[in-house]
CSV table of C-alpha atoms in Angstrom, one decimal:
chain,number,residue,atom,x,y,z
A,22,MET,CA,0.2,23.3,-13.0
A,23,SER,CA,1.6,23.5,-9.5
A,24,PHE,CA,0.1,26.0,-7.1
A,25,CYS,CA,3.5,27.6,-6.6
A,26,VAL,CA,6.9,27.6,-8.2
A,27,LEU,CA,9.8,26.7,-5.9
A,28,PRO,CA,13.4,27.1,-6.8
A,29,SER,CA,16.0,24.3,-6.7
A,30,GLY,CA,18.8,24.5,-4.1
A,31,ALA,CA,18.9,25.8,-0.5
A,32,LYS,CA,15.7,27.5,0.7
A,33,THR,CA,13.6,28.1,3.8
A,34,LEU,CA,9.9,27.4,3.5
A,35,ARG,CA,8.4,29.8,6.0
A,36,ASN,CA,4.9,29.3,7.5
A,37,VAL,CA,4.1,25.7,6.5
A,38,THR,CA,1.6,23.5,8.2
A,39,VAL,CA,2.8,20.0,9.2
A,40,PRO,CA,1.4,17.1,11.2
A,41,ALA,CA,2.9,17.3,14.7
A,42,SER,CA,3.7,13.6,14.9
A,43,LEU,CA,6.1,14.0,11.9
A,44,ILE,CA,8.3,16.4,13.8
A,45,GLY,CA,8.2,14.5,17.0
A,46,GLN,CA,5.6,16.6,18.8
A,47,SER,CA,2.1,15.9,20.1
A,48,GLY,CA,-1.0,17.4,18.8
A,49,ASP,CA,-2.6,17.7,15.4
A,50,LEU,CA,-1.2,20.3,13.0
A,51,ILE,CA,1.6,22.8,13.7
A,52,THR,CA,2.8,25.9,11.8
A,53,THR,CA,6.6,26.0,11.4
A,54,ASP,CA,9.5,26.7,9.0
A,55,LEU,CA,11.4,24.1,7.1
A,56,THR,CA,14.9,24.9,5.9
A,57,ILE,CA,16.4,22.7,3.1
A,58,THR,CA,20.1,22.5,2.5
A,59,ASN,CA,22.0,20.0,0.3
A,60,GLY,CA,18.8,17.9,-0.2
A,61,LYS,CA,18.0,17.6,3.6
A,62,ILE,CA,16.0,19.3,6.2
A,63,THR,CA,18.3,21.4,8.4
A,64,GLN,CA,18.2,23.7,11.3
A,65,THR,CA,16.7,27.0,10.3
A,66,ASP,CA,19.5,29.0,11.9
A,67,ALA,CA,22.3,26.5,11.4
A,68,GLY,CA,25.5,27.6,9.6
A,69,GLN,CA,25.2,30.0,6.7
A,70,PRO,CA,21.9,31.9,6.4
A,71,VAL,CA,19.7,30.7,3.6
A,72,GLU,CA,19.1,33.7,1.2
A,73,THR,CA,16.0,32.2,-0.4
A,74,VAL,CA,13.0,32.4,1.9
A,75,ILE,CA,9.5,31.7,0.6
A,76,ASP,CA,6.3,32.4,2.5
A,77,MET,CA,4.2,29.3,2.0
A,78,LYS,CA,1.1,30.9,3.5
A,79,GLY,CA,0.2,27.8,5.6
A,80,ALA,CA,0.6,25.2,2.9
A,81,MET,CA,0.6,21.6,4.2
A,82,VAL,CA,3.8,19.6,3.9
A,83,PHE,CA,4.2,15.8,4.2
A,84,PRO,CA,7.2,13.5,3.7
A,85,ALA,CA,7.0,11.4,0.5
A,86,PHE,CA,4.5,8.6,1.0
A,87,VAL,CA,4.8,4.8,1.5
A,88,ASP,CA,2.4,2.6,-0.5
A,89,MET,CA,2.8,-0.8,1.1
A,90,HIS,CA,0.2,-2.9,-0.8
A,91,THR,CA,-0.1,-2.7,-4.6
A,92,HIS,CA,-0.4,-5.0,-7.6
A,93,LEU,CA,1.9,-3.5,-10.2
A,94,ASP,CA,1.8,-6.7,-12.3
A,95,LYS,CA,-2.0,-6.4,-12.8
A,96,GLY,CA,-2.1,-2.7,-13.2
A,97,HIS,CA,-3.9,-1.1,-16.1
A,98,ILE,CA,-5.1,-4.2,-17.8
A,99,TRP,CA,-8.8,-3.0,-17.6
A,100,PRO,CA,-9.1,-2.1,-21.3
A,101,ARG,CA,-8.4,-5.7,-22.3
A,102,ALA,CA,-9.6,-7.4,-19.1
A,103,SER,CA,-12.5,-5.6,-17.5
A,104,ASN,CA,-14.5,-7.2,-14.6
A,105,PRO,CA,-17.8,-8.4,-16.2
A,106,ASP,CA,-19.9,-7.7,-13.1
A,107,GLY,CA,-17.7,-6.0,-10.5
A,108,SER,CA,-17.6,-9.1,-8.2
A,109,PHE,CA,-14.6,-10.7,-6.5
A,110,MET,CA,-15.1,-13.9,-8.5
A,111,GLY,CA,-15.4,-11.9,-11.7
A,112,ALA,CA,-12.0,-10.3,-10.9
A,113,LEU,CA,-10.3,-13.7,-10.1
A,114,GLU,CA,-11.5,-15.3,-13.2
A,115,THR,CA,-10.7,-12.4,-15.5
A,116,VAL,CA,-7.2,-11.9,-14.1
A,117,HIS,CA,-6.5,-15.7,-14.4
A,118,ALA,CA,-7.5,-15.6,-18.0
A,119,ASP,CA,-5.3,-12.6,-18.7
A,120,HIS,CA,-2.2,-14.3,-17.3
A,121,ALA,CA,-1.7,-15.6,-20.9
A,122,ASN,CA,-0.8,-12.0,-21.9
A,123,TRP,CA,1.7,-11.4,-19.1
A,124,THR,CA,5.0,-11.6,-21.0
A,125,ALA,CA,7.9,-9.9,-19.4
A,126,SER,CA,7.7,-6.9,-21.8
A,127,ASP,CA,3.9,-6.6,-21.1
A,128,VAL,CA,4.4,-6.5,-17.3
A,129,GLU,CA,7.4,-4.2,-17.5
A,130,ALA,CA,5.6,-1.6,-19.6
A,131,ARG,CA,2.6,-1.5,-17.3
A,132,MET,CA,4.7,-1.6,-14.1
A,133,ASP,CA,6.9,1.3,-15.3
A,134,PHE,CA,3.8,3.3,-16.2
A,135,ALA,CA,2.4,2.8,-12.7
A,136,LEU,CA,5.7,3.7,-11.0
A,137,ARG,CA,5.8,6.9,-13.1
A,138,CYS,CA,2.3,7.8,-11.7
A,139,ALA,CA,3.3,7.0,-8.1
A,140,TYR,CA,6.5,9.1,-8.4
A,141,ALA,CA,4.6,12.1,-9.8
A,142,HIS,CA,2.1,11.9,-7.0
A,143,GLY,CA,4.8,11.9,-4.3
A,144,THR,CA,5.4,8.3,-3.3
A,145,LYS,CA,8.9,7.1,-2.4
A,146,ALA,CA,8.5,3.4,-1.4
A,147,ILE,CA,6.2,0.7,-2.7
A,148,ARG,CA,5.5,-3.0,-2.0
A,149,THR,CA,3.9,-4.9,-4.8
A,150,HIS,CA,2.4,-8.3,-4.9
A,151,ILE,CA,3.3,-10.6,-7.8
A,152,ASP,CA,1.0,-13.3,-9.1
A,153,SER,CA,3.4,-16.3,-9.0
A,154,LEU,CA,1.5,-19.3,-10.2
A,155,ASP,CA,0.9,-20.1,-13.9
A,156,ALA,CA,4.7,-20.1,-14.3
A,157,LEU,CA,4.8,-16.3,-13.7
A,158,ALA,CA,7.2,-16.1,-10.8
A,159,SER,CA,10.5,-16.2,-12.6
A,160,SER,CA,9.5,-13.8,-15.3
A,161,SER,CA,7.7,-11.2,-13.1
A,162,PHE,CA,10.4,-11.2,-10.4
A,163,GLY,CA,12.9,-10.6,-13.2
A,164,VAL,CA,10.8,-7.5,-14.2
A,165,VAL,CA,10.9,-6.4,-10.5
A,166,LYS,CA,14.7,-6.5,-10.5
A,167,ARG,CA,14.9,-4.4,-13.6
A,168,MET,CA,12.4,-1.9,-12.1
A,169,GLN,CA,14.4,-1.8,-8.9
A,170,ASP,CA,17.5,-0.9,-10.8
A,171,LYS,CA,15.8,1.6,-13.1
A,172,TRP,CA,14.0,3.4,-10.2
A,173,ALA,CA,16.9,3.3,-7.7
A,174,GLY,CA,17.1,6.6,-5.8
A,175,LYS,CA,13.5,7.5,-6.7
A,176,ILE,CA,11.2,4.7,-5.5
A,177,GLU,CA,12.3,1.8,-3.3
A,178,LEU,CA,10.5,-1.2,-4.5
A,179,GLN,CA,9.7,-4.5,-2.7
A,180,ALA,CA,7.9,-7.5,-4.1
A,181,SER,CA,5.9,-10.3,-2.4
A,182,CYS,CA,4.9,-13.5,-4.2
A,183,LEU,CA,1.1,-14.2,-4.3
A,184,VAL,CA,0.1,-17.9,-4.1
A,185,ALA,CA,-3.2,-19.4,-3.0
A,186,VAL,CA,-2.7,-21.1,0.3
A,187,ASP,CA,-4.1,-24.4,-0.9
A,188,LYS,CA,-1.3,-24.5,-3.4
A,189,ILE,CA,1.4,-24.4,-0.8
A,190,PHE,CA,3.2,-27.6,0.0
A,191,LYS,CA,6.7,-28.1,1.5
A,192,ASP,CA,7.7,-31.0,-0.7
A,193,GLN,CA,5.5,-30.9,-3.9
A,194,GLY,CA,3.9,-28.5,-6.4
A,195,ASP,CA,5.3,-25.1,-7.5
A,196,PHE,CA,5.7,-23.4,-4.1
A,197,PRO,CA,9.2,-24.7,-3.2
A,198,ALA,CA,10.6,-23.2,-6.5
A,199,ILE,CA,8.7,-20.0,-6.0
A,200,ALA,CA,10.0,-19.6,-2.5
A,201,LYS,CA,13.6,-20.0,-3.8
A,202,ILE,CA,13.0,-17.4,-6.4
A,203,VAL,CA,11.7,-15.0,-3.7
A,204,ALA,CA,14.7,-15.8,-1.5
A,205,ASP,CA,17.2,-15.3,-4.2
A,206,ALA,CA,15.7,-11.9,-5.0
A,207,GLY,CA,15.7,-10.9,-1.3
A,208,GLN,CA,12.0,-10.3,-1.4
A,209,ILE,CA,8.9,-11.1,0.6
A,210,LEU,CA,7.1,-14.5,0.9
A,211,GLY,CA,3.4,-14.1,0.4
A,212,SER,CA,0.1,-16.0,0.1
A,213,VAL,CA,-3.7,-15.4,0.0
A,214,THR,CA,-5.5,-17.3,2.7
A,215,TYR,CA,-9.1,-18.5,2.9
A,216,PRO,CA,-10.9,-21.3,4.7
A,217,VAL,CA,-9.6,-24.7,3.6
A,218,PRO,CA,-9.8,-27.9,5.6
A,219,ASP,CA,-6.0,-28.2,6.0
A,220,LEU,CA,-5.3,-24.5,6.5
A,221,LYS,CA,-3.0,-25.0,9.5
A,222,GLU,CA,-0.9,-27.6,7.6
A,223,ARG,CA,-0.6,-25.3,4.6
A,224,LEU,CA,0.5,-22.4,6.9
A,225,LEU,CA,3.1,-24.6,8.6
A,226,ASP,CA,4.5,-25.5,5.1
A,227,PHE,CA,4.5,-21.8,4.2
A,228,PHE,CA,6.4,-20.8,7.4
A,229,TYR,CA,8.9,-23.6,6.8
A,230,PHE,CA,10.2,-21.7,3.8
A,231,ALA,CA,9.9,-18.3,5.6
A,232,VAL,CA,12.1,-19.6,8.4
A,233,MET,CA,14.5,-21.5,6.1
A,234,TYR,CA,15.2,-18.4,4.0
A,235,ASP,CA,14.7,-15.9,6.8
A,236,LEU,CA,12.0,-13.9,5.0
A,237,ASP,CA,9.4,-11.4,6.0
A,238,VAL,CA,5.9,-12.5,5.0
A,239,ASP,CA,2.7,-10.9,3.7
A,240,PHE,CA,-0.7,-12.4,3.5
A,241,HIS,CA,-4.0,-11.5,1.8
A,242,VAL,CA,-6.5,-12.4,4.4
A,243,ASP,CA,-10.3,-13.0,4.6
A,244,GLU,CA,-11.2,-10.6,1.8
A,245,THR,CA,-14.9,-11.5,2.1
A,246,ASP,CA,-18.1,-10.6,3.9
A,247,ASP,CA,-18.4,-14.2,5.1
A,248,PRO,CA,-18.2,-14.1,8.9
A,249,THR,CA,-17.1,-17.7,9.1
A,250,SER,CA,-13.9,-16.8,7.2
A,251,ASP,CA,-11.5,-16.4,10.1
A,252,THR,CA,-8.1,-17.4,8.7
A,253,LEU,CA,-6.7,-14.3,10.4
A,254,ARG,CA,-7.1,-16.1,13.7
A,255,THR,CA,-5.2,-19.2,12.4
A,256,ILE,CA,-2.3,-17.0,11.1
A,257,ALA,CA,-2.0,-15.2,14.4
A,258,GLU,CA,-2.0,-18.5,16.3
A,259,THR,CA,0.6,-20.0,14.0
A,260,VAL,CA,2.9,-17.0,14.4
A,261,ILE,CA,2.6,-17.2,18.1
A,262,GLU,CA,3.1,-21.0,18.3
A,263,LEU,CA,6.2,-20.8,16.0
A,264,GLY,CA,7.7,-17.8,17.7
A,265,PHE,CA,8.2,-16.4,14.3
A,266,LYS,CA,10.2,-13.1,14.7
A,267,ASN,CA,10.3,-11.6,11.2
A,268,ARG,CA,7.8,-9.0,10.0
A,269,VAL,CA,4.3,-10.4,9.3
A,270,THR,CA,1.8,-8.3,7.3
A,271,VAL,CA,-1.9,-9.2,6.9
A,272,GLY,CA,-3.9,-7.3,4.3
A,273,HIS,CA,-7.7,-6.7,3.9
A,274,CYS,CA,-9.0,-8.6,6.9
A,275,CYS,CA,-12.5,-7.7,5.9
A,276,SER,CA,-14.6,-10.5,7.4
A,277,ILE,CA,-13.7,-9.5,11.0
A,278,SER,CA,-16.0,-6.5,10.6
A,279,VAL,CA,-19.1,-8.7,10.1
A,280,MET,CA,-18.4,-11.0,13.0
A,281,THR,CA,-19.9,-10.7,16.4
A,282,GLU,CA,-18.1,-8.2,18.7
A,283,GLU,CA,-17.0,-11.0,21.0
A,284,THR,CA,-15.4,-13.0,18.2
A,285,ALA,CA,-13.8,-9.9,16.7
A,286,ASP,CA,-12.3,-9.0,20.0
A,287,GLU,CA,-10.8,-12.4,20.4
A,288,ILE,CA,-9.1,-12.2,17.0
A,289,ILE,CA,-7.9,-8.7,17.6
A,290,THR,CA,-6.3,-9.7,20.8
A,291,LEU,CA,-4.5,-12.5,19.0
A,292,VAL,CA,-3.3,-10.2,16.2
A,293,ALA,CA,-1.9,-7.8,18.8
A,294,LYS,CA,-0.2,-10.6,20.7
A,295,ALA,CA,1.4,-12.0,17.5
A,296,GLY,CA,2.6,-8.5,16.5
A,297,LEU,CA,1.0,-8.6,13.1
A,298,ASN,CA,1.0,-5.5,10.9
A,299,VAL,CA,-2.5,-4.8,9.4
A,300,VAL,CA,-3.0,-3.0,6.1
A,301,SER,CA,-6.4,-1.9,5.0
A,302,LEU,CA,-7.3,-1.3,1.3
A,303,PRO,CA,-10.4,0.9,1.6
A,304,MET,CA,-10.9,1.9,-2.0
A,305,CYS,CA,-10.6,-1.6,-3.5
A,306,ASN,CA,-12.6,-3.3,-0.7
A,307,MET,CA,-15.4,-0.7,-0.9
A,308,TYR,CA,-15.5,-1.5,-4.7
A,309,LEU,CA,-15.6,-5.3,-4.3
A,310,GLN,CA,-17.2,-6.2,-1.0
A,311,ASP,CA,-20.9,-6.7,-0.5
A,312,ARG,CA,-21.6,-6.3,-4.2
A,313,TYR,CA,-24.7,-8.1,-5.4
A,314,LYS,CA,-26.5,-7.2,-8.6
A,315,GLY,CA,-29.4,-4.9,-8.1
A,316,ARG,CA,-28.8,-4.6,-4.3
A,317,THR,CA,-27.3,-1.6,-2.5
A,318,PRO,CA,-24.3,-2.5,-0.4
A,319,ARG,CA,-24.9,-2.6,3.3
A,320,TRP,CA,-21.3,-2.1,4.6
A,321,ARG,CA,-18.1,-0.4,3.6
A,322,GLY,CA,-16.0,-3.5,3.2
A,323,VAL,CA,-13.1,-2.5,5.4
A,324,THR,CA,-11.4,-4.0,8.4
A,325,MET,CA,-11.8,-2.8,12.1
A,326,ALA,CA,-9.0,-0.1,11.9
A,327,HIS,CA,-10.0,1.8,15.0
A,328,GLU,CA,-10.3,-1.3,17.2
A,329,LEU,CA,-7.0,-2.8,15.9
A,330,ASN,CA,-5.2,0.5,16.5
A,331,ALA,CA,-6.7,0.7,20.0
A,332,ALA,CA,-5.3,-2.7,20.7
A,333,GLY,CA,-1.8,-1.6,19.8
A,334,VAL,CA,-1.7,-3.1,16.3
A,335,ASN,CA,0.3,-1.3,13.7
A,336,VAL,CA,-2.4,-0.3,11.1
A,337,SER,CA,-1.7,1.2,7.7
A,338,PHE,CA,-3.6,2.0,4.5
A,339,ALA,CA,-2.6,1.5,0.9
A,340,SER,CA,-3.7,1.8,-2.7
A,341,ASP,CA,-4.1,-1.9,-3.7
A,342,ASN,CA,-5.1,-2.4,-7.3
A,343,THR,CA,-5.2,0.2,-10.1
A,344,ARG,CA,-7.4,-0.1,-13.3
A,345,ASP,CA,-7.6,-3.9,-13.2
A,346,PRO,CA,-10.5,-6.3,-12.6
A,347,PHE,CA,-10.2,-5.9,-8.8
A,348,TYR,CA,-10.5,-2.2,-8.9
A,349,ALA,CA,-11.4,-0.2,-12.0
A,350,TYR,CA,-10.0,3.1,-10.8
A,351,GLY,CA,-7.0,4.4,-8.8
A,352,ASP,CA,-3.7,5.9,-9.8
A,353,LEU,CA,-1.3,5.0,-6.9
A,354,ASP,CA,-1.9,8.4,-5.4
A,355,MET,CA,-1.5,8.2,-1.6
A,356,ILE,CA,-3.3,11.6,-1.1
A,357,GLU,CA,-6.3,10.0,-2.7
A,358,VAL,CA,-5.9,7.0,-0.5
A,359,MET,CA,-5.6,9.2,2.6
A,360,ARG,CA,-8.7,11.2,1.6
A,361,GLU,CA,-10.9,8.2,0.8
A,362,ALA,CA,-9.7,6.3,3.9
A,363,THR,CA,-10.6,9.2,6.1
A,364,ARG,CA,-14.1,9.3,4.6
A,365,ILE,CA,-14.7,5.5,4.5
A,366,CYS,CA,-13.2,4.6,7.8
A,367,HIS,CA,-14.0,7.8,9.8
A,368,LEU,CA,-10.4,8.7,10.6
A,369,ASP,CA,-11.5,12.2,11.4
A,370,HIS,CA,-13.0,13.4,14.7
A,371,THR,CA,-10.4,11.4,16.6
A,372,ASP,CA,-7.2,12.1,18.6
A,373,VAL,CA,-5.3,9.3,16.8
A,374,PRO,CA,-2.6,10.7,14.4
A,375,TRP,CA,-3.9,8.7,11.5
A,376,VAL,CA,-1.6,10.4,9.1
A,377,ASN,CA,1.1,8.0,10.3
A,378,ALA,CA,-0.9,5.2,8.7
A,379,PHE,CA,0.2,6.4,5.3
A,380,LEU,CA,3.8,7.2,6.2
A,381,THR,CA,5.6,5.9,9.3
A,382,ASN,CA,3.3,2.8,10.0
A,383,PRO,CA,3.8,1.2,6.5
A,384,ALA,CA,7.5,2.0,6.6
A,385,THR,CA,7.7,0.1,9.9
A,386,ALA,CA,5.7,-2.8,8.5
A,387,CYS,CA,7.9,-3.1,5.5
A,388,GLY,CA,11.3,-2.1,6.8
A,389,PHE,CA,11.5,1.1,4.7
A,390,ASP,CA,13.3,4.2,6.0
A,391,THR,CA,10.9,6.1,8.3
A,392,PRO,CA,9.4,9.2,6.7
A,393,SER,CA,10.0,12.3,8.8
A,394,LEU,CA,10.1,16.1,8.7
A,395,THR,CA,12.7,16.3,11.4
A,396,VAL,CA,16.2,17.8,11.0
A,397,GLY,CA,18.4,15.4,9.0
A,398,ALA,CA,15.6,13.8,7.1
A,399,PRO,CA,15.7,13.8,3.3
A,400,ALA,CA,13.9,16.8,1.8
A,401,ASP,CA,11.6,14.5,-0.2
A,402,LEU,CA,8.4,16.4,0.3
A,403,VAL,CA,4.8,16.7,-0.9
A,404,ILE,CA,3.4,20.2,-0.5
A,405,CYS,CA,-0.3,20.9,-0.9
A,406,ASN,CA,-2.3,24.1,-1.4
A,407,ALA,CA,-4.3,23.5,1.8
A,408,ARG,CA,-3.9,24.9,5.3
A,409,GLY,CA,-5.8,22.2,7.2
A,410,TRP,CA,-7.5,18.8,6.8
A,411,THR,CA,-10.8,20.0,5.4
A,412,GLU,CA,-9.1,22.1,2.7
A,413,LEU,CA,-6.8,19.1,1.9
A,414,PHE,CA,-9.5,16.6,1.5
A,415,ALA,CA,-12.0,18.9,-0.2
A,416,ARG,CA,-9.9,18.9,-3.4
A,417,PRO,CA,-7.7,16.3,-5.2
A,418,GLN,CA,-4.6,18.4,-4.7
A,419,SER,CA,-3.7,17.9,-8.4
A,420,ASP,CA,-1.6,21.1,-8.2
A,421,ARG,CA,0.6,19.8,-5.4
A,422,VAL,CA,4.4,20.3,-5.5
A,423,VAL,CA,6.7,17.4,-5.0
A,424,LEU,CA,10.3,17.8,-4.0
A,425,ARG,CA,13.0,15.2,-4.2
A,426,ASP,CA,16.3,15.9,-2.5
A,427,GLY,CA,14.9,19.4,-2.0
A,428,ASP,CA,14.3,20.2,-5.7
A,429,PRO,CA,10.9,20.2,-7.5
A,430,ILE,CA,10.2,17.4,-9.9
A,431,ASP,CA,8.3,17.3,-13.1
A,432,ARG,CA,4.8,16.1,-12.1
A,433,ALA,CA,3.5,15.5,-15.6
A,434,LEU,CA,1.5,12.2,-15.5
A,435,PRO,CA,2.0,9.7,-18.4
A,436,SER,CA,-0.9,9.5,-20.9
A,437,TYR,CA,-3.0,6.3,-20.9
A,438,SER,CA,-2.6,6.3,-24.6
A,439,GLU,CA,1.0,5.1,-24.1
A,440,LEU,CA,-0.5,1.7,-23.2
A,441,ASP,CA,-2.9,1.4,-26.1
A,442,ASP,CA,-0.8,-1.1,-28.1
A,443,ILE,CA,-0.5,-3.3,-25.0
A,444,VAL,CA,-3.9,-3.3,-23.4
A,445,SER,CA,-6.4,-2.5,-26.2
């Protein structure tokens, strides 16, 4: 049950707490009023007075969230495809075996379930990665198109193909056809990189298609605790050498955190020079990284978010996997992501407005509309029963209110039992 009941239609939300950066001001949190008219945020004193005024008693308000790195095609397969040991290799092998079950109807049911969860939690825009080898690209991108149509006006959905870098060749193998599918769908070209002897050649073949089709690109990068895995460096160097101008996103970037400070600084400088967008996935990486049976993990698995931000890099955080072999938990809830990222990455006790890393930063990286609480912005809001950060993060905010076009939505989450016939 929501912590308060708000009416539909025009209204003024008096005495709300908002992040200053989201109303174009400096500082941390600000108390203000928000007036909603015709589904948008308007001037409090503009035009006809709004008769409905609600004292929100300091409740925190955010724009609807942007979740820029998910895996909706894998989501919720855990009951039939659980990770045997919680390891990264266990996840890879289990998902690969489960590809045999990924019919269009199977992927569509699970993807729609996940989007219903994200919508109820207050997310407005999502990028998902799509496993594209094993002849999955055509079918799964077809599902993405159906989901884009079904969820139009509620969740803006992007998709990026996911292909191992050693399978990328300009004139052979499956990648030329996959790149054409991605281009025809108007989506994102993607790959997962790790150290291979011919990495630079494979990246040049990858960017050949990105340039030919004028596509943004998105990489899974160095998702390991091996300090010799530095494909992030090669990606940045290649982007600089090619003068590639479209958006480039690099996700995970875990290994940089276990390199020497000197080596990490060199790579961060290159990342900044190349203009790469970095997205960290703290919940999934804390689950997978540094996992060895019978041994307590020694590090948190995440990238160097503070150092990258200080260097001028656009840094974001996102959900990643949900209830699949790569992450057994999660529900595409960006407030959970923000709460856990704050704890795992120490985003508190800093003057950096890290709230942007869950809203405006991922929107910039993906090309989504910029979330805002300024006049003229859509009244797509997430309202929490908290008056400051410690109250917000102390509880899961399961009683939050979500407004779309200024009106409250039904936040009832789908039951996992709906998927029983598919994943059991």
